[in-house]
XYZ file of C-alpha atoms in Angstrom:
725
model
C 0.000 0.000 0.000
C 1.272 3.462 -0.875
C 1.139 5.555 2.288
C -0.546 8.946 2.416
C 1.820 11.113 4.503
C -1.122 13.182 5.722
C -2.629 10.327 7.706
C -1.386 8.200 10.555
C -3.416 5.115 9.645
C -1.177 3.469 7.045
C -0.533 -0.154 6.145
C -0.249 -2.716 3.345
C -2.478 -5.666 2.552
C -1.318 -9.237 2.734
C -2.673 -12.338 1.043
C -4.400 -13.884 4.017
C -5.454 -13.194 7.594
C -8.475 -12.197 9.638
C -10.047 -8.819 10.294
C -8.358 -6.563 12.825
C -9.784 -4.066 15.269
C -8.608 -0.665 13.968
C -11.673 1.352 12.941
C -12.019 3.713 9.996
C -13.584 6.461 12.092
C -15.712 6.648 15.215
C -19.378 7.304 14.892
C -22.470 5.699 13.595
C -23.517 4.062 10.370
C -24.983 7.326 9.036
C -21.628 9.097 9.200
C -19.975 6.284 7.236
C -22.743 6.318 4.624
C -22.542 10.074 4.238
C -18.812 10.098 3.635
C -18.354 6.775 1.802
C -21.708 5.801 0.238
C -20.397 3.081 -2.107
C -18.250 1.594 0.660
C -21.105 1.662 3.166
C -23.353 -0.175 0.745
C -20.696 -2.829 0.101
C -20.029 -3.399 3.822
C -23.667 -3.488 4.865
C -24.919 -2.498 8.298
C -21.566 -2.242 10.103
C -21.214 0.597 12.595
C -17.876 -0.711 13.877
C -16.269 -1.260 10.490
C -12.464 -1.385 10.436
C -9.900 -0.558 7.791
C -9.597 -4.316 7.240
C -13.333 -4.477 6.496
C -12.949 -1.629 4.010
C -10.183 -3.479 2.166
C -12.212 -6.706 2.219
C -15.258 -4.916 0.785
C -13.216 -3.486 -2.091
C -11.725 -6.898 -2.860
C -14.979 -8.870 -2.533
C -17.024 -6.454 -4.662
C -14.413 -5.477 -7.228
C -15.282 -5.299 -10.911
C -13.128 -6.385 -13.815
C -10.957 -3.288 -13.461
C -8.688 -1.969 -16.166
C -5.481 -3.208 -17.727
C -2.308 -2.101 -16.010
C -0.468 0.609 -17.932
C 1.802 -1.232 -20.380
C 4.792 1.066 -20.003
C 4.570 0.957 -16.210
C 4.220 -2.847 -16.140
C 7.197 -3.244 -18.465
C 9.369 -0.840 -16.455
C 8.572 -2.295 -13.035
C 8.335 -5.888 -14.246
C 11.704 -5.600 -15.931
C 13.219 -4.175 -12.754
C 11.833 -7.009 -10.626
C 12.170 -9.744 -13.236
C 8.463 -10.671 -13.172
C 5.575 -10.444 -15.637
C 3.080 -7.844 -14.425
C 0.997 -7.494 -17.579
C -1.924 -9.422 -16.071
C -2.449 -7.054 -13.130
C -5.838 -5.299 -13.009
C -6.198 -1.702 -11.793
C -9.412 -0.515 -10.083
C -10.442 3.147 -9.879
C -14.220 2.835 -9.455
C -16.022 4.694 -6.613
C -15.896 1.708 -4.245
C -12.150 1.251 -4.751
C -11.420 4.936 -4.287
C -13.619 5.263 -1.174
C -12.221 2.107 0.445
C -8.656 3.264 -0.196
C -9.400 6.719 1.196
C -11.055 5.205 4.268
C -7.915 3.161 4.866
C -5.821 6.333 4.829
C -3.958 5.226 1.734
C -3.197 6.447 -1.765
C -3.554 2.901 -3.111
C -3.332 -0.716 -2.007
C -2.628 -4.075 -3.648
C -4.189 -7.464 -3.052
C -3.361 -10.521 -5.121
C -3.195 -9.457 -8.754
C -5.250 -6.280 -8.226
C -4.286 -2.680 -7.454
C -6.920 -0.341 -5.964
C -6.446 3.416 -6.432
C -7.534 6.202 -4.110
C -9.109 9.535 -5.099
C -7.083 11.492 -7.625
C -4.536 8.716 -8.191
C -3.631 7.481 -11.692
C -2.475 4.148 -13.024
C 0.352 5.765 -14.987
C 1.960 7.283 -11.873
C 5.276 5.407 -12.046
C 6.283 5.917 -8.417
C 2.915 4.929 -6.988
C 2.485 1.938 -9.283
C 6.064 0.738 -8.735
C 5.263 0.605 -5.022
C 1.975 -1.281 -5.491
C 3.259 -3.634 -8.193
C 6.095 -4.603 -5.856
C 3.413 -5.775 -3.412
C 1.814 -7.783 -6.232
C 5.173 -9.443 -6.896
C 5.737 -10.025 -3.161
C 2.437 -11.889 -2.985
C 3.375 -13.987 -6.025
C 0.087 -13.044 -7.627
C 0.979 -11.210 -10.841
C -1.844 -11.862 -13.238
C -3.710 -14.106 -10.775
C -7.037 -13.695 -9.050
C -6.695 -13.852 -5.280
C -9.190 -15.992 -3.409
C -11.803 -13.814 -1.704
C -11.314 -13.768 2.069
C -11.037 -11.337 4.940
C -8.201 -8.970 4.129
C -5.759 -7.890 6.801
C -4.038 -4.548 6.316
C -0.384 -4.874 7.255
C 1.797 -2.533 9.285
C 3.230 0.580 7.677
C 6.766 -0.235 8.835
C 6.769 -3.844 7.643
C 9.660 -5.220 5.533
C 7.250 -5.474 2.590
C 6.564 -1.730 2.781
C 10.237 -0.872 3.031
C 11.040 -3.002 -0.001
C 8.190 -1.432 -1.986
C 9.467 2.045 -1.097
C 12.969 1.081 -2.170
C 11.839 -0.407 -5.490
C 9.761 2.684 -6.258
C 12.778 4.883 -5.588
C 15.011 2.709 -7.773
C 12.544 2.632 -10.659
C 11.831 6.352 -10.668
C 15.522 7.237 -10.390
C 16.539 4.883 -13.190
C 18.480 2.561 -10.888
C 19.752 -0.841 -12.056
C 17.191 -3.681 -12.211
C 16.732 -5.916 -9.179
C 16.874 -9.033 -11.375
C 19.749 -9.127 -13.841
C 18.737 -12.476 -15.359
C 15.281 -13.132 -16.781
C 13.740 -16.289 -18.218
C 12.122 -14.598 -21.222
C 12.451 -11.318 -23.066
C 12.436 -8.594 -23.823
C 15.217 -7.836 -21.309
C 15.484 -4.398 -19.759
C 18.748 -2.407 -19.848
C 21.334 -4.282 -17.803
C 19.483 -7.607 -18.022
C 20.125 -10.747 -20.081
C 17.920 -13.719 -20.883
C 19.175 -16.673 -18.841
C 19.881 -18.975 -21.814
C 21.858 -16.261 -23.606
C 23.732 -15.471 -20.402
C 24.671 -19.125 -19.824
C 25.797 -19.594 -23.428
C 27.997 -16.498 -23.198
C 29.311 -17.487 -19.795
C 30.063 -21.042 -20.875
C 32.111 -19.870 -23.853
C 34.205 -17.571 -21.658
C 34.540 -20.140 -18.878
C 35.725 -22.791 -21.342
C 38.234 -20.368 -22.853
C 39.549 -19.485 -19.393
C 39.733 -23.137 -18.376
C 41.660 -24.050 -21.532
C 44.116 -21.275 -20.736
C 44.600 -22.658 -17.216
C 45.010 -26.244 -18.407
C 47.570 -25.357 -21.069
C 47.971 -26.583 -24.652
C 48.093 -30.302 -23.838
C 44.772 -30.711 -22.081
C 41.258 -29.489 -22.681
C 38.458 -28.154 -20.517
C 36.192 -30.758 -22.108
C 34.968 -33.117 -19.418
C 36.311 -31.013 -16.562
C 34.025 -32.055 -13.675
C 34.176 -28.566 -12.218
C 32.716 -26.962 -15.347
C 30.214 -29.735 -16.007
C 28.963 -29.686 -12.410
C 28.715 -25.912 -12.526
C 26.587 -25.692 -15.673
C 24.561 -28.752 -14.787
C 23.613 -26.970 -11.588
C 22.485 -23.709 -13.160
C 21.022 -24.687 -16.542
C 17.905 -26.309 -15.068
C 17.114 -23.505 -12.615
C 14.895 -20.499 -13.188
C 16.610 -17.184 -13.836
C 15.803 -15.972 -10.314
C 17.108 -19.160 -8.675
C 20.192 -19.125 -10.874
C 21.011 -15.551 -9.958
C 20.624 -16.337 -6.254
C 22.974 -19.320 -6.591
C 25.498 -17.192 -8.449
C 25.544 -14.733 -5.563
C 26.333 -17.561 -3.166
C 28.918 -19.094 -5.497
C 30.724 -15.801 -6.119
C 29.778 -13.216 -3.468
C 31.185 -10.361 -5.569
C 28.263 -10.884 -7.950
C 26.189 -8.914 -5.441
C 28.016 -5.756 -6.534
C 27.247 -6.225 -10.243
C 24.901 -3.666 -11.770
C 24.359 -5.555 -15.036
C 24.228 -9.160 -16.192
C 27.298 -8.588 -18.358
C 29.236 -7.518 -15.258
C 28.506 -10.878 -13.618
C 30.408 -12.839 -16.261
C 34.022 -11.789 -15.485
C 33.369 -12.269 -11.760
C 32.160 -15.822 -12.284
C 34.924 -16.602 -14.797
C 37.590 -15.718 -12.239
C 35.870 -17.872 -9.628
C 35.765 -20.803 -12.032
C 39.388 -20.183 -13.019
C 40.463 -20.794 -9.440
C 38.447 -23.998 -9.321
C 39.953 -25.295 -12.567
C 43.448 -24.595 -11.260
C 42.608 -26.617 -8.166
C 41.361 -29.499 -10.309
C 44.381 -29.281 -12.636
C 46.928 -29.276 -9.834
C 45.327 -31.810 -7.486
C 42.860 -33.821 -9.552
C 40.279 -33.135 -6.854
C 37.056 -31.190 -7.353
C 37.226 -27.797 -5.637
C 36.050 -27.695 -2.003
C 32.746 -25.996 -2.902
C 31.870 -29.026 -5.031
C 32.446 -31.498 -2.234
C 29.245 -33.287 -3.187
C 30.887 -34.421 -6.400
C 32.061 -37.972 -5.839
C 35.601 -38.862 -6.684
C 39.026 -37.394 -6.204
C 42.490 -37.070 -7.594
C 44.138 -39.939 -9.350
C 46.145 -41.905 -6.853
C 49.812 -42.412 -7.350
C 50.288 -45.368 -9.643
C 51.816 -48.405 -8.039
C 55.334 -49.149 -9.304
C 54.145 -52.313 -11.020
C 51.296 -50.589 -12.893
C 52.075 -50.386 -16.596
C 50.791 -47.815 -19.060
C 48.073 -49.223 -21.240
C 49.740 -50.304 -24.490
C 46.758 -51.006 -26.715
C 43.979 -53.507 -27.312
C 46.338 -56.478 -26.881
C 48.382 -55.046 -24.002
C 49.115 -57.010 -20.868
C 47.693 -54.653 -18.252
C 45.045 -56.004 -15.879
C 41.975 -54.199 -14.642
C 43.550 -53.975 -11.203
C 46.727 -52.309 -12.502
C 44.742 -49.969 -14.734
C 42.598 -48.812 -11.816
C 45.701 -48.164 -9.715
C 47.034 -45.930 -12.443
C 43.772 -44.108 -13.104
C 42.733 -43.439 -9.546
C 39.117 -43.338 -8.328
C 37.656 -40.988 -10.959
C 34.165 -39.636 -10.363
C 30.703 -41.132 -10.456
C 28.189 -40.638 -13.234
C 25.860 -37.820 -12.249
C 22.470 -38.927 -10.974
C 20.417 -37.439 -13.806
C 22.448 -39.227 -16.474
C 22.369 -42.531 -14.602
C 18.605 -42.306 -14.140
C 18.002 -41.443 -17.785
C 20.095 -44.361 -19.044
C 18.944 -46.998 -16.573
C 15.964 -48.312 -18.538
C 17.655 -48.131 -21.908
C 20.765 -50.027 -20.814
C 18.796 -52.691 -19.000
C 20.550 -52.102 -15.677
C 21.649 -49.350 -13.355
C 25.125 -47.882 -13.724
C 25.897 -46.770 -10.171
C 29.382 -48.309 -10.171
C 30.646 -46.624 -13.331
C 33.588 -44.261 -12.840
C 34.533 -41.555 -15.318
C 38.208 -40.620 -15.578
C 39.464 -37.336 -17.028
C 42.638 -35.338 -16.686
C 46.273 -35.875 -17.685
C 46.522 -39.611 -16.911
C 43.265 -40.436 -18.681
C 44.291 -38.315 -21.678
C 47.624 -40.126 -21.973
C 46.049 -43.584 -21.756
C 43.341 -42.749 -24.302
C 45.975 -41.395 -26.666
C 48.016 -44.579 -26.278
C 44.910 -46.587 -27.198
C 44.255 -44.283 -30.187
C 40.812 -43.606 -28.743
C 38.567 -40.665 -28.036
C 37.437 -42.707 -25.031
C 37.542 -46.319 -23.913
C 35.979 -48.535 -21.273
C 37.376 -51.403 -19.225
C 35.165 -52.889 -16.528
C 33.379 -50.030 -14.812
C 36.003 -47.458 -15.849
C 35.287 -44.947 -18.607
C 38.480 -43.184 -19.692
C 38.006 -39.894 -21.536
C 40.693 -38.601 -23.873
C 41.643 -34.968 -24.348
C 39.653 -34.888 -27.616
C 36.437 -36.238 -26.098
C 33.472 -34.030 -27.046
C 31.946 -31.842 -24.378
C 29.354 -33.294 -22.060
C 25.974 -31.811 -22.848
C 26.672 -31.660 -26.589
C 25.126 -34.132 -29.009
C 28.417 -35.982 -29.488
C 29.310 -35.834 -25.796
C 26.040 -37.319 -24.570
C 26.125 -40.010 -27.247
C 29.685 -40.907 -26.245
C 28.785 -41.260 -22.551
C 25.773 -43.439 -23.401
C 27.955 -45.603 -25.642
C 30.617 -46.116 -22.978
C 28.044 -46.790 -20.248
C 26.658 -49.540 -22.460
C 30.115 -51.137 -22.302
C 30.069 -50.778 -18.503
C 26.809 -52.723 -18.427
C 28.323 -55.374 -20.708
C 31.340 -55.891 -18.450
C 29.679 -55.402 -15.056
C 29.702 -59.101 -14.128
C 33.333 -59.631 -15.107
C 34.410 -56.477 -13.278
C 33.103 -57.963 -10.025
C 35.015 -61.242 -10.501
C 38.243 -61.091 -8.418
C 39.970 -63.630 -10.671
C 39.054 -61.779 -13.872
C 40.321 -58.512 -12.419
C 43.886 -59.927 -12.286
C 43.866 -61.358 -15.799
C 45.180 -59.421 -18.815
C 42.612 -57.143 -20.389
C 41.141 -58.733 -23.496
C 40.856 -57.217 -26.995
C 37.791 -55.320 -28.118
C 34.761 -57.089 -29.553
C 32.946 -55.765 -32.653
C 29.662 -57.310 -31.511
C 29.891 -55.427 -28.228
C 30.423 -52.207 -30.202
C 27.276 -52.824 -32.245
C 25.243 -53.449 -29.096
C 26.586 -50.233 -27.565
C 25.603 -48.267 -30.670
C 22.065 -49.656 -30.434
C 21.949 -48.659 -26.772
C 22.662 -45.058 -27.779
C 19.646 -45.015 -30.097
C 17.483 -46.761 -27.492
C 18.481 -44.203 -24.894
C 17.519 -41.336 -27.157
C 14.089 -42.815 -27.802
C 13.494 -43.585 -24.109
C 12.560 -47.127 -25.123
C 13.177 -50.159 -22.882
C 16.086 -52.284 -23.995
C 16.599 -56.012 -23.992
C 19.116 -57.502 -21.562
C 22.569 -56.044 -22.254
C 25.132 -58.053 -24.164
C 27.552 -59.608 -21.675
C 31.307 -59.772 -22.237
C 34.468 -60.368 -20.301
C 36.931 -57.650 -19.328
C 38.126 -56.065 -22.547
C 39.141 -52.705 -23.868
C 36.257 -51.242 -25.881
C 37.361 -48.156 -27.781
C 35.539 -45.319 -29.386
C 38.267 -44.745 -31.941
C 39.046 -41.303 -33.299
C 37.495 -42.126 -36.674
C 34.370 -43.796 -35.288
C 32.211 -41.624 -33.064
C 28.867 -42.999 -31.843
C 25.873 -41.549 -33.634
C 23.163 -39.828 -31.642
C 19.423 -39.812 -32.247
C 17.783 -38.128 -35.221
C 14.247 -36.998 -35.988
C 13.702 -40.427 -37.479
C 14.350 -41.945 -34.038
C 11.030 -40.480 -32.886
C 9.060 -40.968 -36.121
C 6.684 -43.560 -34.635
C 3.628 -41.497 -33.691
C 1.985 -44.458 -31.922
C 4.564 -44.171 -29.116
C 3.231 -41.493 -26.743
C 6.771 -40.709 -25.585
C 7.591 -39.536 -29.128
C 5.000 -36.743 -29.096
C 6.770 -33.487 -30.094
C 5.122 -31.676 -27.193
C 6.286 -34.260 -24.652
C 9.947 -34.475 -25.658
C 12.169 -32.611 -23.222
C 14.419 -29.808 -24.388
C 17.415 -32.038 -23.636
C 16.048 -34.749 -25.930
C 15.611 -32.249 -28.749
C 19.073 -30.780 -28.159
C 20.514 -34.299 -28.505
C 19.128 -34.687 -32.037
C 21.748 -34.802 -34.776
C 19.843 -32.045 -36.563
C 19.928 -29.613 -33.639
C 23.474 -28.231 -33.616
C 23.708 -27.720 -37.394
C 20.423 -25.818 -37.200
C 21.752 -23.624 -34.373
C 24.978 -23.005 -36.264
C 23.171 -21.987 -39.450
C 20.438 -19.847 -37.888
C 21.470 -17.838 -34.855
C 21.328 -14.420 -33.268
C 20.010 -11.842 -33.599
C 17.016 -13.287 -35.461
C 16.839 -16.750 -33.957
C 17.367 -18.201 -30.482
C 17.779 -21.711 -29.143
C 14.065 -21.735 -28.329
C 13.300 -21.235 -32.020
C 15.521 -24.182 -32.969
C 13.833 -26.400 -30.369
C 10.392 -25.448 -31.675
C 11.465 -25.825 -35.311
C 12.550 -29.423 -34.726
C 9.318 -30.201 -32.890
C 7.328 -28.827 -35.829
C 9.454 -30.885 -38.221
C 8.900 -34.013 -36.124
C 5.134 -33.445 -36.205
C 5.272 -33.219 -40.009
C 7.414 -36.358 -40.166
C 4.974 -38.278 -37.964
C 2.119 -37.106 -40.201
C 3.754 -38.598 -43.289
C 5.605 -35.639 -44.766
C 9.159 -35.870 -46.071
C 11.465 -33.813 -43.865
C 15.019 -32.801 -44.772
C 16.412 -30.289 -42.297
C 19.422 -29.586 -44.506
C 17.150 -28.308 -47.262
C 14.240 -27.131 -45.096
C 16.020 -25.704 -42.067
C 15.239 -22.099 -42.999
C 11.561 -22.907 -43.549
C 11.144 -24.569 -40.158
C 13.037 -21.822 -38.344
C 10.761 -19.218 -39.964
C 7.708 -21.233 -38.932
C 9.012 -21.469 -35.368
C 9.682 -17.729 -35.300
C 6.125 -17.079 -36.499
C 4.462 -19.501 -34.072
C 6.429 -18.233 -31.106
C 5.781 -14.635 -32.116
C 2.030 -15.188 -32.490
C 1.885 -16.710 -29.009
C 3.885 -13.795 -27.640
C 1.534 -11.342 -29.320
C -1.456 -12.986 -27.643
C 0.355 -13.011 -24.298
C 0.870 -9.271 -24.671
C -2.912 -8.820 -24.850
C -3.625 -10.595 -21.553
C -5.991 -8.508 -19.452
C -7.190 -6.478 -22.430
C -9.814 -6.611 -25.193
C -13.510 -7.336 -24.756
C -15.201 -10.484 -25.997
C -17.900 -9.857 -28.606
C -20.615 -12.273 -29.685
C -20.103 -13.078 -33.363
C -22.701 -13.334 -36.127
C -21.264 -14.276 -39.513
C -24.557 -13.559 -41.261
C -24.547 -9.954 -40.090
C -20.898 -9.525 -41.034
C -21.600 -10.855 -44.523
C -24.520 -8.445 -44.821
C -22.818 -5.350 -43.363
C -19.857 -5.420 -40.918
C -21.137 -2.232 -39.281
C -24.197 -4.133 -38.035
C -22.014 -6.143 -35.637
C -20.275 -4.634 -32.598
C -16.951 -6.229 -33.546
C -13.996 -3.877 -34.028
C -11.821 -6.527 -35.703
C -14.318 -7.238 -38.489
C -15.036 -3.542 -38.985
C -11.286 -2.860 -39.225
C -10.734 -5.429 -41.962
C -14.032 -5.181 -43.842
C -15.295 -1.625 -43.315
C -12.080 0.450 -43.246
C -12.564 1.345 -39.574
C -9.776 2.025 -37.066
C -7.497 -0.749 -35.884
C -8.855 -2.291 -32.643
C -7.589 -0.876 -29.347
C -5.481 -3.610 -27.639
C -6.947 -2.600 -24.285
C -10.639 -2.083 -25.015
C -11.207 -3.385 -28.536
C -14.116 -5.752 -29.182
C -13.553 -9.034 -30.984
C -14.192 -12.761 -30.959
C -12.002 -15.658 -29.810
C -10.369 -16.563 -33.141
C -9.862 -12.863 -33.840
C -7.719 -12.655 -30.688
C -5.415 -15.305 -32.201
C -5.184 -13.363 -35.470
C -4.799 -9.987 -33.750
C -2.028 -11.324 -31.508
C -0.133 -12.531 -34.587
C -0.630 -9.121 -36.198
C 0.542 -7.287 -33.061
C 3.725 -9.380 -33.088
C 4.429 -8.589 -36.747
C 3.886 -12.206 -37.780
C 1.060 -11.536 -40.247
C 0.242 -8.417 -42.250
C -2.979 -6.446 -42.280
C -3.256 -7.246 -45.986
C -3.130 -10.990 -45.322
C -5.760 -10.729 -42.566
C -8.014 -8.743 -44.885
C -7.619 -11.389 -47.599
C -8.686 -14.094 -45.148
C -11.737 -12.130 -44.023
C -12.805 -11.179 -47.541
C -12.625 -14.855 -48.516
C -14.521 -15.808 -45.346
C -17.354 -13.372 -46.082
C -17.612 -14.600 -49.661
C -17.900 -18.189 -48.431
C -20.654 -17.244 -45.997
C -22.532 -15.444 -48.748
C -22.332 -18.353 -51.193
C -23.134 -20.935 -48.524
C -19.748 -22.709 -48.553
C -19.242 -22.027 -44.835
C -21.733 -21.019 -42.176
C -19.092 -19.156 -40.145
C -16.167 -16.834 -40.741
C -14.324 -18.933 -38.147
C -14.169 -21.930 -40.489
C -12.209 -19.942 -43.060
C -9.848 -18.833 -40.284
C -9.287 -22.535 -39.591
C -8.424 -23.679 -43.101
C -6.370 -20.578 -43.929
C -4.270 -20.748 -40.749
C -3.855 -24.520 -40.377
C -0.290 -25.698 -40.991
C -0.624 -29.405 -40.142
C -3.176 -32.132 -39.674
C -5.276 -31.747 -36.512
C -4.098 -33.564 -33.380
C -6.597 -34.641 -30.712
C -6.052 -33.487 -27.130
C -7.343 -36.149 -24.737
C -8.609 -34.659 -21.489
C -7.540 -36.599 -18.401
C -5.084 -38.793 -20.327
C -1.528 -38.328 -19.004
C -0.217 -39.659 -22.336
C -2.187 -37.194 -24.460
C -0.273 -35.243 -27.102
C 0.497 -31.701 -25.989
C 0.237 -28.547 -28.106
C 3.396 -26.664 -29.005
C 3.960 -22.961 -28.516
C 1.878 -21.068 -31.066
C -0.369 -24.012 -31.952
C -3.995 -23.106 -32.630
C -6.430 -24.948 -30.339
C -10.144 -25.344 -31.097
C -13.053 -26.911 -29.246
C -14.388 -29.002 -32.143
C -14.103 -25.962 -34.425
C -13.280 -22.267 -34.248
C -16.926 -21.087 -34.212
C -17.287 -22.868 -30.857
C -13.990 -21.592 -29.479
C -10.411 -21.031 -30.626
C -7.349 -20.075 -28.602
C -3.557 -20.237 -28.892
C -1.144 -22.450 -26.938
C 1.816 -21.005 -25.044
C 3.759 -24.271 -24.995
C 3.714 -24.198 -21.188
C 2.124 -26.658 -18.799
C 0.477 -25.940 -15.449
C 0.371 -28.475 -12.621
C -2.959 -28.702 -10.795
C -2.086 -28.191 -7.128
C -4.932 -30.442 -5.955
C -4.627 -33.395 -8.335
C -1.058 -33.122 -9.551
C -2.327 -33.387 -13.148
C -0.534 -31.492 -15.895
C -2.679 -29.043 -17.884
C -1.892 -27.307 -21.178
C -1.747 -23.504 -20.977
C -3.460 -21.323 -23.588
C -4.318 -17.655 -24.170
C -8.074 -17.251 -24.612
C -10.745 -14.586 -25.097
C -14.098 -15.998 -24.026
C -16.958 -15.528 -21.573
C -15.366 -17.797 -18.891
C -12.454 -15.321 -18.836
C -14.590 -12.410 -17.625
C -14.810 -11.453 -21.325
C -11.154 -10.362 -21.359
C -8.013 -12.047 -22.657
C -6.652 -14.394 -20.012
C -3.936 -16.964 -19.508
C -5.811 -20.182 -18.713
C -5.721 -23.909 -19.538
C -7.485 -26.230 -21.935
C -8.827 -28.108 -18.928
C -10.385 -24.978 -17.431
C -12.088 -24.066 -20.704
C -13.278 -27.636 -21.225
C -15.568 -27.271 -18.212
C -17.846 -25.038 -20.296
C -17.322 -26.622 -23.725
C -20.084 -29.264 -23.493
C -17.717 -32.178 -24.058
C -16.678 -31.128 -27.550
C -13.521 -32.762 -28.961
C -10.425 -30.617 -28.566
C -8.060 -30.325 -31.527
C -4.827 -28.465 -32.179
C -2.479 -27.966 -35.097
C 0.551 -26.035 -36.295
C -0.216 -22.494 -37.407
C 0.275 -21.115 -40.921
C 0.562 -17.329 -41.150
C 1.780 -16.759 -44.711
């Protein structure tokens, strides 16, 4: 709540609590009614009403409110690193009287801001204060559950933080959050994925400099543990971890300034690993340590037919480090057994032994030895290599536990075992269960320098009958592991395209492949990247309209007769040369939201939209279609329809920018964000969409297919790729 310095009764609302005892003013009901008529009516016959009751009345009886000022939401949201575009602002008589009665300029509750007399929603200082409270309550764009509202103390930490944020925003101070999950970033900020890619390149360069010309940062457990820790976190969590990892990060005033601080911190850790073989102290959770001193009788590995035993090899290598839990879990089913005993060896000794074996990497028993030229973990080649070598661990697990076999000379490699390991790589990529692993004795199985294991391709997931192959269910890591991914990223990068576009492009290509189309990413890479850019942009355009627009009942017959007969700004814009709809208050139908969002994002031109609507009207007039919405469907459909199965955990999921309809567009159409929402009560996963419909209070809202299905009369739900050109 923004305090009014002229009053002593000041406080902020919180998200829950019971009514307090502080009263608005002494006196009887008549005095309250005379001064605050709308508030008195909302509270009923309460002579002892408190400021908490006033806040509760405003919250319980609030209307739809207005859309938060876009410039203010962008400025404050960028500073805090949160999306505030869904906040509603209330300036009706009840809101103003309740706020005045509380002795406040404004107050916030849930995703709503209530303004007092004379206050404006474009007042940057005031709104920065109130929007900070919205962010504190974790309710940006959400509707708070109606309950008794408690007005908090004026000197609470929440109030102090809101005051500080308002001062920072109005003075042009640096943003609170330097890393954000999605764009557009504010000055001084970076999108997390871009930040990590930039940081990783500089960290690797610094590590290579520390390790010298003989060795490589590839496979360094310090670097791999570091990026494995941060890549899966949200931007906010990642930034908090960075501050703990390198305390000097707290002094950074921009995301770019964080990078050299972190690089120096990593440099010290790499030096520690280089000099001792041990992970740095802050990574004590990483299993393993420095290679032990080789016993005098341990011989260097001489090749596939050398005389070294497993026991002597292990003495020379040292303990190595365990396979990380996520990798072991992912490979367990595909390899037919767990791999908890596998040890990965990197560093100078491992590099020398791999070089002597003329191998990028090799496996003996449970030991995976990585050469200096081994591809980086996390890359397509690196992940395929680890899966390949772990398959050899599974093959030799029994022999490795045999004390007699451990003292025998290591046997030569087996071509059949190599073939089985290659199949395990493909099985792992497809998440398919494998047959029992091929069993061998102790032998040196090499991944030679001229024979790298092949990773999965789009064809690996071509079977549409396997629910795990659904493009919307594949994880980002699975898509990154595709052989087509890195070439696509290399060919189509910044500033036009991001990694997210490449991930979506490959999902769109996989959908086409599963639907029987020929797909060649070498020849069609540009086409799929452009489609991904358009789909993602259309979804972003719709997201930018959340909280705005007004739903209008559609009548195709009236539009075909005279667009001016229907109170629909979108149709009048395209068919009657009227003004472009107002993003805040414009009137339109559900499918028109999808089209307008694409237009707002620059994905589709006004000329193209007008062509679609002129064709739609002609079809209605000649009886080809009964609804304009059907022409929207066939003109904007870029793939065959896919059925969304409510309540089925294995149902296909829509991709970002997919068009979703409830049987057909005349019933309802919306656009998918590509996100999922977990139901807090059932634990079920729901597909998120942007929709303009009557269940959304007749405004654009972020909701789910499941929520809309409750009022769709059991109609089948379909979705498909969009086509905007």
